[in-house]
PDB file of C-alpha atoms in Angstrom:
ATOM      1  CA  UNK A   1      -0.019  -0.050   0.079  1.00  0.00           C
ATOM      2  CA  UNK A   2       1.253   3.504  -0.895  1.00  0.00           C
ATOM      3  CA  UNK A   3       1.504   5.858   1.965  1.00  0.00           C
ATOM      4  CA  UNK A   4       0.812   9.433   0.901  1.00  0.00           C
ATOM      5  CA  UNK A   5       1.553  12.539   2.878  1.00  0.00           C
ATOM      6  CA  UNK A   6       0.351  16.073   2.370  1.00  0.00           C
ATOM      7  CA  UNK A   7       3.133  18.618   1.542  1.00  0.00           C
ATOM      8  CA  UNK A   8       4.120  20.737   4.526  1.00  0.00           C
ATOM      9  CA  UNK A   9       3.773  23.762   2.208  1.00  0.00           C
ATOM     10  CA  UNK A  10      -0.011  23.151   1.608  1.00  0.00           C
ATOM     11  CA  UNK A  11      -2.224  25.697   3.394  1.00  0.00           C
ATOM     12  CA  UNK A  12      -4.953  23.469   4.525  1.00  0.00           C
ATOM     13  CA  UNK A  13      -8.167  21.915   3.362  1.00  0.00           C
ATOM     14  CA  UNK A  14      -9.221  24.840   1.263  1.00  0.00           C
ATOM     15  CA  UNK A  15      -5.937  25.436  -0.291  1.00  0.00           C
ATOM     16  CA  UNK A  16      -6.127  25.474  -4.085  1.00  0.00           C
ATOM     17  CA  UNK A  17      -2.598  24.108  -4.486  1.00  0.00           C
ATOM     18  CA  UNK A  18      -2.544  21.038  -2.242  1.00  0.00           C
ATOM     19  CA  UNK A  19      -0.271  18.214  -3.222  1.00  0.00           C
ATOM     20  CA  UNK A  20       0.626  14.903  -1.662  1.00  0.00           C
ATOM     21  CA  UNK A  21       3.913  12.896  -1.983  1.00  0.00           C
ATOM     22  CA  UNK A  22       4.677   9.275  -1.658  1.00  0.00           C
ATOM     23  CA  UNK A  23       7.866   7.133  -2.037  1.00  0.00           C
ATOM     24  CA  UNK A  24       7.449   4.900  -5.093  1.00  0.00           C
ATOM     25  CA  UNK A  25      10.255   2.308  -5.574  1.00  0.00           C
ATOM     26  CA  UNK A  26      12.951   4.393  -7.152  1.00  0.00           C
ATOM     27  CA  UNK A  27      11.175   7.747  -7.132  1.00  0.00           C
ATOM     28  CA  UNK A  28       8.420   9.881  -5.897  1.00  0.00           C
ATOM     29  CA  UNK A  29       4.667  10.072  -6.555  1.00  0.00           C
ATOM     30  CA  UNK A  30       2.859  13.400  -6.683  1.00  0.00           C
ATOM     31  CA  UNK A  31      -0.905  13.981  -6.800  1.00  0.00           C
ATOM     32  CA  UNK A  32      -3.602  16.368  -6.026  1.00  0.00           C
ATOM     33  CA  UNK A  33      -4.808  16.019  -2.493  1.00  0.00           C
ATOM     34  CA  UNK A  34      -8.300  17.056  -3.558  1.00  0.00           C
ATOM     35  CA  UNK A  35      -8.530  14.167  -5.947  1.00  0.00           C
ATOM     36  CA  UNK A  36      -6.824  11.182  -4.185  1.00  0.00           C
ATOM     37  CA  UNK A  37      -8.445   8.596  -6.526  1.00  0.00           C
ATOM     38  CA  UNK A  38      -7.351  10.537  -9.639  1.00  0.00           C
ATOM     39  CA  UNK A  39      -4.011  10.241 -11.572  1.00  0.00           C
ATOM     40  CA  UNK A  40      -0.684  10.917 -10.237  1.00  0.00           C
ATOM     41  CA  UNK A  41       2.748  11.590 -11.565  1.00  0.00           C
ATOM     42  CA  UNK A  42       5.541   9.101 -11.015  1.00  0.00           C
ATOM     43  CA  UNK A  43       8.891  10.953 -10.980  1.00  0.00           C
ATOM     44  CA  UNK A  44      12.355   9.445 -10.654  1.00  0.00           C
ATOM     45  CA  UNK A  45      14.322  10.837  -7.747  1.00  0.00           C
ATOM     46  CA  UNK A  46      16.467  12.970 -10.077  1.00  0.00           C
ATOM     47  CA  UNK A  47      13.446  14.434 -11.963  1.00  0.00           C
ATOM     48  CA  UNK A  48      11.776  15.074  -8.693  1.00  0.00           C
ATOM     49  CA  UNK A  49      14.727  16.896  -7.197  1.00  0.00           C
ATOM     50  CA  UNK A  50      14.952  19.076 -10.473  1.00  0.00           C
ATOM     51  CA  UNK A  51      11.256  19.832 -10.176  1.00  0.00           C
ATOM     52  CA  UNK A  52      11.722  21.058  -6.585  1.00  0.00           C
ATOM     53  CA  UNK A  53      14.721  23.128  -7.604  1.00  0.00           C
ATOM     54  CA  UNK A  54      12.779  24.804 -10.342  1.00  0.00           C
ATOM     55  CA  UNK A  55       9.954  25.634  -8.109  1.00  0.00           C
ATOM     56  CA  UNK A  56      12.283  27.099  -5.358  1.00  0.00           C
ATOM     57  CA  UNK A  57      13.910  29.306  -8.100  1.00  0.00           C
ATOM     58  CA  UNK A  58      10.395  30.482  -9.271  1.00  0.00           C
ATOM     59  CA  UNK A  59      10.873  29.257 -12.748  1.00  0.00           C
ATOM     60  CA  UNK A  60       7.385  27.697 -13.001  1.00  0.00           C
ATOM     61  CA  UNK A  61       4.088  29.465 -13.203  1.00  0.00           C
ATOM     62  CA  UNK A  62       2.194  27.866 -10.380  1.00  0.00           C
TER      63      UNK A  62
END
């Protein structure tokens, strides 16, 4: 069973940008916490690290 956890940067139940993360074998799963039965992204560890770095640098329009 996959154990998902809400990002510490999510603002609460009414936050429009809530994500959950889970360890998946060699990488990380990312999903919308408002749609836990919906699709999720499977990212390798390196790709996930790159995504986090780009978010921190403000390179993405979130």
